[in-house]
Coordinates of C-alpha atoms and ligand atoms in Angstrom, one line a residue:
M840 CA 108.4 105.4 100.2
V841 CA 110.3 107.0 103.0
E842 CA 112.7 110.0 102.8
T843 CA 116.0 108.8 104.2
A844 CA 119.1 110.2 102.6
S845 CA 120.4 113.6 103.4
S846 CA 120.8 116.4 100.9
G847 CA 124.0 118.4 100.1
P848 CA 126.4 118.7 97.3
S849 CA 128.9 115.9 96.8
A850 CA 131.3 115.1 94.0
G851 CA 130.5 111.6 93.0
T852 CA 127.2 110.5 94.5
P853 CA 124.1 112.7 94.1
A854 CA 122.2 113.3 97.3
V855 CA 118.8 111.7 96.7
E856 CA 116.1 110.2 98.7
V857 CA 116.2 106.5 98.2
A858 CA 114.3 104.0 100.3
A859 CA 115.8 100.7 101.4
D860 CA 115.4 98.2 98.5
P861 CA 116.4 94.7 97.6
D862 CA 118.0 95.7 94.3
G863 CA 119.6 98.9 95.4
E864 CA 122.6 98.4 93.2
R865 CA 120.7 99.1 90.1
L866 CA 119.0 102.2 91.5
D867 CA 122.3 103.5 92.8
A868 CA 124.0 102.8 89.5
V869 CA 121.3 104.6 87.5
V870 CA 121.2 107.6 89.9
N871 CA 125.0 107.9 89.6
L872 CA 125.0 107.6 85.9
C873 CA 122.3 110.3 85.7
K874 CA 124.5 112.8 87.5
R875 CA 127.8 111.7 86.0
R876 CA 126.7 111.8 82.4
G877 CA 124.2 114.7 82.6
F878 CA 120.8 113.2 82.7
V879 CA 119.5 114.5 86.0
F880 CA 120.9 116.9 88.5
Q881 CA 119.5 117.8 91.9
S882 CA 118.1 121.4 91.7
A883 CA 120.2 124.1 93.3
E884 CA 122.8 121.6 94.2
I885 CA 125.5 124.3 94.8
Y886 CA 123.2 125.5 97.6
G887 CA 122.9 122.1 99.2
G888 CA 120.1 121.0 96.9
F889 CA 116.4 121.8 97.0
R890 CA 114.8 118.6 98.1
S891 CA 112.8 116.6 95.6
T892 CA 113.2 119.0 92.7
Y893 CA 115.5 118.0 89.8
D894 CA 116.9 119.6 86.7
Y895 CA 117.4 117.7 83.5
G896 CA 120.8 118.0 82.0
P897 CA 122.0 118.0 78.4
V898 CA 121.3 114.4 77.7
G899 CA 118.4 114.1 80.2
V900 CA 116.5 116.9 78.3
L901 CA 117.0 115.0 75.1
M902 CA 115.7 111.8 76.5
L903 CA 112.7 113.5 78.3
R904 CA 111.8 115.2 75.0
N905 CA 112.0 111.7 73.3
V906 CA 109.7 110.2 76.0
K907 CA 107.1 113.0 75.4
E908 CA 107.5 112.8 71.6
A909 CA 106.9 109.0 71.7
W910 CA 103.8 109.5 73.7
W911 CA 102.5 112.3 71.5
R912 CA 103.2 110.3 68.4
S913 CA 101.3 107.3 69.7
V914 CA 98.4 109.2 71.3
V915 CA 98.0 112.2 69.0
Q916 CA 99.9 112.0 65.7
M917 CA 98.9 108.4 64.8
R918 CA 95.3 108.9 65.8
P919 CA 92.6 110.7 63.8
D920 CA 90.4 110.8 66.9
V921 CA 92.7 112.8 69.3
V922 CA 93.8 116.5 69.2
G923 CA 96.2 118.2 71.5
I924 CA 96.2 121.4 73.7
D925 CA 98.6 123.3 75.9
A926 CA 96.7 124.9 78.8
A927 CA 97.8 127.3 81.5
I928 CA 99.5 126.1 84.7
L929 CA 98.0 128.8 86.9
S930 CA 94.3 128.5 87.4
P931 CA 91.6 130.1 89.5
P932 CA 90.0 128.4 92.6
A933 CA 86.7 128.0 90.7
V934 CA 88.3 125.2 88.6
W935 CA 89.5 123.3 91.6
E936 CA 86.3 123.9 93.5
A937 CA 84.3 122.3 90.6
S938 CA 86.8 119.5 90.1
G939 CA 86.6 118.5 93.7
H940 CA 90.3 119.0 94.3
L941 CA 89.9 121.7 96.9
E942 CA 87.9 119.3 99.0
S943 CA 89.3 115.9 98.2
F944 CA 92.8 116.1 96.7
T945 CA 94.3 115.3 100.1
D946 CA 96.6 112.7 101.6
P947 CA 96.5 111.6 105.2
L948 CA 99.3 113.2 107.1
V949 CA 100.7 111.9 110.4
E950 CA 103.5 113.4 112.5
C951 CA 105.8 111.5 114.9
R952 CA 105.4 113.3 118.2
V953 CA 109.0 112.2 119.2
C954 CA 111.1 113.4 116.2
G955 CA 108.6 115.6 114.3
H956 CA 109.0 113.7 111.0
R957 CA 105.9 113.7 108.8
Y958 CA 104.6 110.8 106.7
R959 CA 101.8 109.8 104.4
E960 CA 99.9 107.4 106.6
D961 CA 98.9 105.1 103.7
Q962 CA 102.6 104.7 102.8
L963 CA 103.9 103.6 106.2
E964 CA 105.0 100.0 106.2
D965 CA 104.2 99.7 109.9
P966 CA 101.5 102.2 111.0
E967 CA 102.7 102.1 114.6
R968 CA 106.4 102.6 114.2
C969 CA 108.2 105.8 113.1
P970 CA 110.7 104.9 110.3
N971 CA 113.0 107.8 111.3
C972 CA 113.4 107.4 115.1
G973 CA 111.9 104.0 115.7
A974 CA 109.4 105.2 118.3
T975 CA 106.2 103.2 118.5
G976 CA 102.7 104.6 119.0
S977 CA 104.0 108.1 118.5
F978 CA 102.0 109.2 115.6
S979 CA 99.4 112.0 115.7
E980 CA 95.9 111.5 114.5
P981 CA 95.9 111.6 110.6
R982 CA 95.0 115.0 109.2
Q983 CA 93.9 115.5 105.6
F984 CA 96.6 117.5 103.9
N985 CA 95.7 119.2 100.6
L986 CA 98.4 118.7 98.0
M987 CA 97.8 121.8 95.9
F988 CA 100.3 124.7 95.8
R989 CA 98.6 128.0 96.3
T990 CA 99.9 131.4 95.4
H991 CA 98.6 134.9 94.6
A992 CA 98.1 136.6 91.2
G993 CA 98.9 140.3 91.0
P994 CA 100.9 142.6 93.2
V995 CA 98.6 142.6 96.2
V996 CA 98.2 139.6 98.5
E997 CA 94.5 139.7 99.1
T998 CA 91.7 137.3 99.3
G999 CA 90.1 136.8 95.9
A1000 CA 93.5 136.9 94.1
E1001 CA 94.3 133.3 95.0
V1002 CA 95.5 131.0 92.2
Y1003 CA 96.7 127.4 92.2
L1004 CA 99.4 125.6 90.4
R1005 CA 97.7 122.7 88.6
P1006 CA 98.1 119.3 90.3
E1007 CA 97.1 117.6 87.1
T1008 CA 96.8 118.7 83.5
A1009 CA 93.4 117.0 83.1
Q1010 CA 91.3 120.0 84.1
G1011 CA 92.7 122.0 81.2
M1012 CA 91.0 119.5 78.9
F1013 CA 87.6 119.6 80.7
V1014 CA 87.4 123.4 80.9
N1015 CA 88.2 123.6 77.2
F1016 CA 85.9 120.7 76.2
A1017 CA 83.3 122.9 74.4
N1018 CA 85.9 125.2 72.8
V1019 CA 87.9 122.2 71.3
Q1020 CA 84.8 120.2 70.4
R1021 CA 83.4 123.1 68.4
A1022 CA 86.6 124.4 66.9
C1023 CA 87.5 120.9 65.5
R1024 CA 83.9 119.7 65.1
L1025 CA 84.6 116.5 67.0
R1026 CA 82.1 113.7 67.7
P1027 CA 82.6 111.2 70.5
P1028 CA 84.6 109.1 70.8
F1029 CA 87.4 111.6 70.6
G1030 CA 90.2 112.7 72.8
I1031 CA 92.1 115.8 74.0
A1032 CA 95.7 115.3 75.0
Q1033 CA 98.2 117.4 76.8
I1034 CA 101.8 117.3 78.1
G1035 CA 102.9 119.6 80.8
K1036 CA 104.1 120.4 84.2
S1037 CA 102.0 119.6 87.3
F1038 CA 102.8 120.4 90.9
R1039 CA 101.9 118.5 94.1
N1040 CA 103.0 119.3 97.6
E1041 CA 103.8 115.7 98.3
I1042 CA 104.2 114.8 101.9
T1043 CA 106.9 112.3 101.2
P1044 CA 108.6 112.8 97.9
G1045 CA 111.5 110.5 97.2
N1046 CA 113.0 107.6 95.3
F1047 CA 114.9 110.0 93.0
I1048 CA 112.5 111.3 90.3
F1049 CA 109.8 108.8 91.1
R1050 CA 107.9 111.2 93.3
T1051 CA 108.7 114.9 93.1
R1052 CA 106.8 118.1 93.9
E1053 CA 107.2 119.4 90.3
F1054 CA 106.9 116.9 87.5
E1055 CA 105.6 116.4 84.0
Q1056 CA 102.5 114.6 83.0
M1057 CA 101.2 113.2 79.7
E1058 CA 97.4 113.0 79.9
L1059 CA 94.6 112.0 77.6
E1060 CA 90.9 112.7 78.2
F1061 CA 89.0 110.4 75.9
F1062 CA 85.3 111.5 75.6
V1063 CA 82.9 108.6 74.7
P1064 CA 79.2 108.0 74.6
P1065 CA 78.1 106.7 78.1
D1066 CA 77.3 103.2 77.0
E1067 CA 80.8 102.8 75.4
A1068 CA 82.7 103.7 78.5
S1069 CA 83.6 100.2 79.8
R1070 CA 84.8 99.1 76.3
W1071 CA 87.0 102.1 75.9
Y1072 CA 88.4 101.7 79.5
E1073 CA 89.5 98.1 78.6
Y1074 CA 90.9 99.4 75.3
W1075 CA 93.0 102.1 76.9
C1076 CA 94.3 99.8 79.6
A1077 CA 95.7 97.4 77.0
E1078 CA 96.9 100.2 74.7
R1079 CA 98.9 102.0 77.3
L1080 CA 100.5 98.8 78.7
G1081 CA 101.5 98.0 75.1
W1082 CA 103.2 101.4 74.7
Y1083 CA 105.8 100.6 77.3
V1084 CA 106.4 97.2 75.9
D1085 CA 106.8 98.6 72.4
L1086 CA 109.4 101.0 73.8
G1087 CA 111.5 98.2 75.2
I1088 CA 110.4 97.6 78.8
P1089 CA 110.4 93.8 79.2
P1090 CA 106.8 92.5 79.9
H1091 CA 107.9 90.8 83.1
L1092 CA 108.6 94.3 84.6
L1093 CA 105.1 95.5 83.9
R1094 CA 101.6 94.6 85.1
L1095 CA 98.1 96.1 85.2
R1096 CA 96.6 96.3 88.6
E1097 CA 92.9 97.2 89.2
H1098 CA 92.2 99.5 92.1
G1099 CA 89.9 98.3 94.9
P1100 CA 86.8 100.5 95.5
D1101 CA 88.3 102.2 98.6
E1102 CA 91.5 103.1 96.6
R1103 CA 89.9 105.0 93.8
S1104 CA 90.0 108.8 93.4
H1105 CA 86.8 110.8 94.1
Y1106 CA 85.9 111.0 90.4
S1107 CA 86.5 107.4 89.3
N1108 CA 84.3 104.4 89.1
A1109 CA 87.1 102.1 87.8
T1110 CA 90.9 102.6 87.8
S1111 CA 93.8 100.4 86.8
D1112 CA 97.4 101.3 87.2
V1113 CA 100.1 100.3 84.8
E1114 CA 102.7 99.2 87.3
F1115 CA 106.5 98.8 86.9
R1116 CA 108.7 96.7 89.0
Y1117 CA 111.0 99.4 90.5
P1118 CA 114.0 98.2 92.5
W1119 CA 111.9 98.7 95.7
G1120 CA 108.9 96.8 94.4
W1121 CA 105.8 97.3 92.2
G1122 CA 104.7 100.9 91.8
E1123 CA 102.5 103.1 89.6
L1124 CA 103.8 104.2 86.3
E1125 CA 100.5 105.4 84.8
G1126 CA 96.9 105.4 85.9
V1127 CA 93.9 104.6 83.6
A1128 CA 90.6 105.8 85.1
N1129 CA 87.0 105.8 84.1
R1130 CA 86.1 109.3 85.2
T1131 CA 82.5 108.9 84.1
D1132 CA 80.7 112.2 83.4
Y1133 CA 81.9 113.6 86.8
D1134 CA 84.2 116.4 85.5
L1135 CA 82.0 117.7 82.7
R1136 CA 78.9 117.6 84.9
R1137 CA 80.6 119.5 87.8
H1138 CA 82.1 122.1 85.5
A1139 CA 78.7 122.6 83.8
E1140 CA 77.0 123.0 87.3
H1141 CA 79.7 125.4 88.5
S1142 CA 80.1 127.5 85.4
G1143 CA 76.5 127.6 84.3
Q1144 CA 77.7 126.5 80.8
T1145 CA 76.3 123.6 78.8
L1146 CA 79.0 120.9 78.5
E1147 CA 77.2 118.3 76.4
Y1148 CA 77.5 116.7 73.0
S1149 CA 74.6 117.3 70.8
D1150 CA 74.4 115.2 67.6
P1151 CA 73.4 117.4 64.7
A1152 CA 71.9 114.5 62.7
S1153 CA 69.9 112.6 65.4
G1154 CA 69.4 115.6 67.8
E1155 CA 70.6 113.3 70.6
R1156 CA 72.2 115.1 73.6
Y1157 CA 74.4 113.6 76.3
V1158 CA 77.3 114.4 78.6
P1159 CA 80.2 112.2 77.4
H1160 CA 81.9 109.9 79.8
V1161 CA 85.7 110.1 80.1
I1162 CA 88.4 107.5 80.0
E1163 CA 91.7 109.0 81.2
P1164 CA 95.1 107.4 80.7
A1165 CA 97.4 109.7 82.9
A1166 CA 101.1 109.1 82.7
G1167 CA 104.1 110.8 84.2
A1168 CA 106.9 111.8 81.7
T1169 CA 109.5 112.1 84.4
R1170 CA 108.5 108.9 86.1
A1171 CA 108.4 107.1 82.8
L1172 CA 111.9 108.3 82.0
M1173 CA 113.1 106.7 85.3
A1174 CA 111.4 103.4 84.5
F1175 CA 112.9 103.4 81.0
L1176 CA 116.4 104.0 82.4
L1177 CA 116.0 101.4 85.1
A1178 CA 114.8 98.8 82.6
A1179 CA 117.6 99.7 80.1
Y1180 CA 120.5 99.7 82.5
D1181 CA 122.8 96.7 81.9
S1182 CA 126.4 95.8 82.6
E1183 CA 128.4 93.0 81.2
E1184 CA 131.9 91.6 80.9
V1185 CA 133.6 92.3 77.6
R1186 CA 137.2 91.0 77.3
G1187 CA 137.8 91.3 81.0
E1188 CA 136.3 94.8 81.3
T1189 CA 132.9 95.8 82.5
R1190 CA 130.8 97.5 79.9
T1191 CA 127.9 99.6 81.1
V1192 CA 125.2 99.9 78.5
L1193 CA 121.8 101.6 78.4
R1194 CA 119.8 99.3 76.1
L1195 CA 117.3 102.1 75.3
H1196 CA 114.9 102.0 72.4
H1197 CA 116.4 104.1 69.7
R1198 CA 113.5 106.5 69.8
L1199 CA 114.2 107.2 73.5
A1200 CA 118.0 107.4 73.4
P1201 CA 119.4 110.9 73.9
Y1202 CA 121.5 110.5 70.8
Q1203 CA 120.7 108.2 67.9
V1204 CA 124.2 108.4 66.4
A1205 CA 127.7 109.5 67.5
V1206 CA 130.4 110.5 65.0
L1207 CA 133.9 109.6 66.2
P1208 CA 137.0 110.6 64.3
L1209 CA 139.8 108.1 65.0
S1210 CA 142.4 110.7 65.8
R1211 CA 142.5 114.5 66.5
K1212 CA 144.4 115.1 63.2
E1213 CA 142.9 118.2 61.7
H1214 CA 142.0 116.9 58.3
L1215 CA 140.4 113.8 59.8
V1216 CA 138.3 115.9 62.2
A1217 CA 137.3 118.2 59.4
R1218 CA 136.1 115.2 57.3
A1219 CA 134.2 113.8 60.4
R1220 CA 132.5 117.2 60.9
E1221 CA 131.4 117.1 57.3
I1222 CA 129.8 113.7 57.9
L1223 CA 128.2 115.1 61.1
G1224 CA 126.6 117.8 59.1
R1225 CA 125.0 115.2 56.8
L1226 CA 123.4 113.4 59.8
T1227 CA 122.2 116.3 62.1
P1228 CA 119.2 117.2 60.0
H1229 CA 117.9 113.7 60.7
W1230 CA 119.0 112.8 64.2
M1231 CA 120.5 114.0 67.4
V1232 CA 124.2 113.3 66.9
D1233 CA 127.0 113.4 69.4
F1234 CA 130.5 114.3 68.3
D1235 CA 133.5 113.1 70.4
V1236 CA 137.2 113.5 69.7
T1237 CA 138.6 112.9 73.1
Q1238 CA 140.3 109.7 74.4
S1239 CA 140.8 106.3 72.8
I1240 CA 138.2 104.9 70.5
G1241 CA 137.5 102.1 72.9
R1242 CA 136.8 104.6 75.7
R1243 CA 134.6 106.6 73.4
Y1244 CA 132.5 103.6 72.5
R1245 CA 132.0 102.9 76.2
R1246 CA 130.9 106.5 76.8
Q1247 CA 128.3 106.2 74.0
D1248 CA 127.2 102.8 75.4
E1249 CA 126.5 104.5 78.7
L1250 CA 124.3 107.1 77.0
G1251 CA 122.5 104.4 75.1
T1252 CA 123.6 105.7 71.6
P1253 CA 122.5 103.0 69.2
Y1254 CA 125.1 103.7 66.5
C1255 CA 128.7 105.0 66.4
V1256 CA 130.2 106.1 63.1
T1257 CA 134.0 106.0 63.1
V1258 CA 135.9 108.1 60.7
D1259 CA 139.5 106.7 60.1
F1260 CA 142.4 107.4 57.9
E1261 CA 141.1 105.0 55.3
T1262 CA 138.0 107.1 55.1
L1263 CA 140.0 109.8 53.4
Q1264 CA 140.9 107.3 50.6
D1265 CA 137.9 105.0 50.3
E1266 CA 135.0 107.3 51.3
A1267 CA 133.8 104.7 53.7
V1268 CA 133.1 104.7 57.5
T1269 CA 132.7 102.0 60.1
V1270 CA 129.3 101.8 61.8
R1271 CA 129.2 100.0 65.2
D1272 CA 126.0 98.7 66.7
R1273 CA 125.6 99.3 70.5
D1274 CA 124.0 96.0 71.4
S1275 CA 125.9 93.5 69.3
M1276 CA 129.0 95.6 69.0
A1277 CA 129.2 94.3 65.4
Q1278 CA 130.8 96.7 62.9
D1279 CA 129.9 97.3 59.3
R1280 CA 132.0 99.2 56.8
L1281 CA 130.0 101.2 54.3
A1282 CA 130.2 104.1 51.8
I1283 CA 129.5 107.5 53.2
A1284 CA 127.0 108.0 50.4
D1285 CA 125.0 105.1 51.9
L1286 CA 125.2 106.2 55.5
V1287 CA 121.9 108.1 55.8
G1288 CA 119.9 105.4 54.1
Y1289 CA 121.6 102.7 56.3
L1290 CA 120.8 104.5 59.5
H1291 CA 117.2 105.4 58.4
E1292 CA 116.5 101.7 57.9
R1293 CA 117.6 100.9 61.4
L1294 CA 116.3 104.0 63.2
A1295 CA 112.9 104.0 61.6
R1296 CA 110.5 106.1 63.7
Ligands
ATP1534 P1 100.4 108.2 93.6 O1 99.3 107.3 94.1 O2 101.7 107.6 93.3 O3 100.6 109.5 94.5 P2 98.5 109.2 91.8 O4 97.7 108.0 91.6 O5 98.1 110.3 92.6 O6 100.0 108.8 92.2 P3 97.8 110.2 89.3 O7 97.1 111.4 89.8 O8 97.1 109.1 88.7 O9 98.9 109.7 90.3 O10 98.9 110.8 88.2 C1 99.1 110.2 87.0 C2 100.6 110.0 86.8 O11 101.4 111.2 87.1 C3 101.2 109.0 87.8 O12 101.0 107.7 87.3 C4 102.7 109.3 87.7 O13 103.3 108.8 86.6 C5 102.6 110.8 87.6 N1 102.8 111.4 88.9 C6 101.9 111.7 89.8 N2 102.4 112.2 90.9 C7 103.7 112.4 90.7 C8 104.8 112.9 91.4 N3 104.6 113.4 92.6 N4 106.0 112.8 90.9 C9 106.2 112.3 89.7 N5 105.2 111.8 88.9 C10 104.0 111.8 89.4

């Protein structure tokens, strides 16, 4: 993926790095929608933008929370065998020494001697030709570039005060393995899950929020008896693929791809990616790796602590093996948006609609008073108050009702509740379905029950 577009503030089109792609219209449309409606903004845009960092706006933050909540629900809440943690982002070099990241978390960097552009060698379509200036044979010898961000803790910049921003959340689970296992008296197979920010000094960030230097991960480390590792690896591959399908991504846009031996990370003996068909082609959405006992063994060696499971009944002791499904929350958000984006002709007009799963949509409901007349708006606000304890609800009094439906369609809001003048007489409202556009008239007293049935968690 090659950085191409320039940065800088612009009114309509956000400045993002987008590679040439066969289905660019969809990507452009989603990127535009993200800015126009408040999903994603380029960071520090008023200063020309800070490349490859993004801020999540009022509806983007709702959707991102929903993505994370859907993951947490499926991986932690619904499972008796998984617990969660929230570990620190700053960590000492010892952790990364033990994990192997200081030595091996590198990408091959090449520089064009003609224009000075830098690339990840393994991502170049043509390893001989510079995508920026077109020069051939101009690349330097590849150099292994470490992707970790390093800084200093405390007021004095001195050796020994170095810290790293974590490049993955996983190590938080490994270094807390013994604490968590003892505190919760867990017996393998069991998992520790975490959602949080990670940082990688990517050589070529780009394709909007697909690859950024600051991003959010949702990772599970699932600790199993060594002889059960292959079975659990297969299990988690299927489980994680199914999660995306359940949340509305059509199966033909998803696939599992097994890594070849030369592609795997330093800790893995089997890895499969859940891939999504992005507008520029198939790419990783999530990685499922069999990390063996690599991490626990390394941390045991480096810390001098025992990181084993000891069965109190049988006396058996072993270092558990680890199956890791590692997903990106921000990358998943992008895939959900790309898959959900649709536009169709309705009575001679184009309707843009995000067909998002109701659990992911920023708002589940919108309340729309038909006019701005004070008594109607007051009644609508009263109805809004009945719904907000249950769902995120938007409230919109501007423009014509048709326009407001379109605005909600663009945000993916599954249901609009229209409050009209008859409501004041008959205590009923109209509920409009985003996908079918069908309308139901029902009593206000039945509204919460009606929506609960359709927006079941
Ligand atoms: P890639 O090969 O694309 O660099 P990776 O294999 O290094 O990714 P993992 O270490 O497996 O990625 O990270 C797990 C998940 O975290 C990825 O599947 C992705 O969803 C997310 N992720 C990783 N790096 C980034 C990034 N720079 N920006 C956004 N999300 C990322």
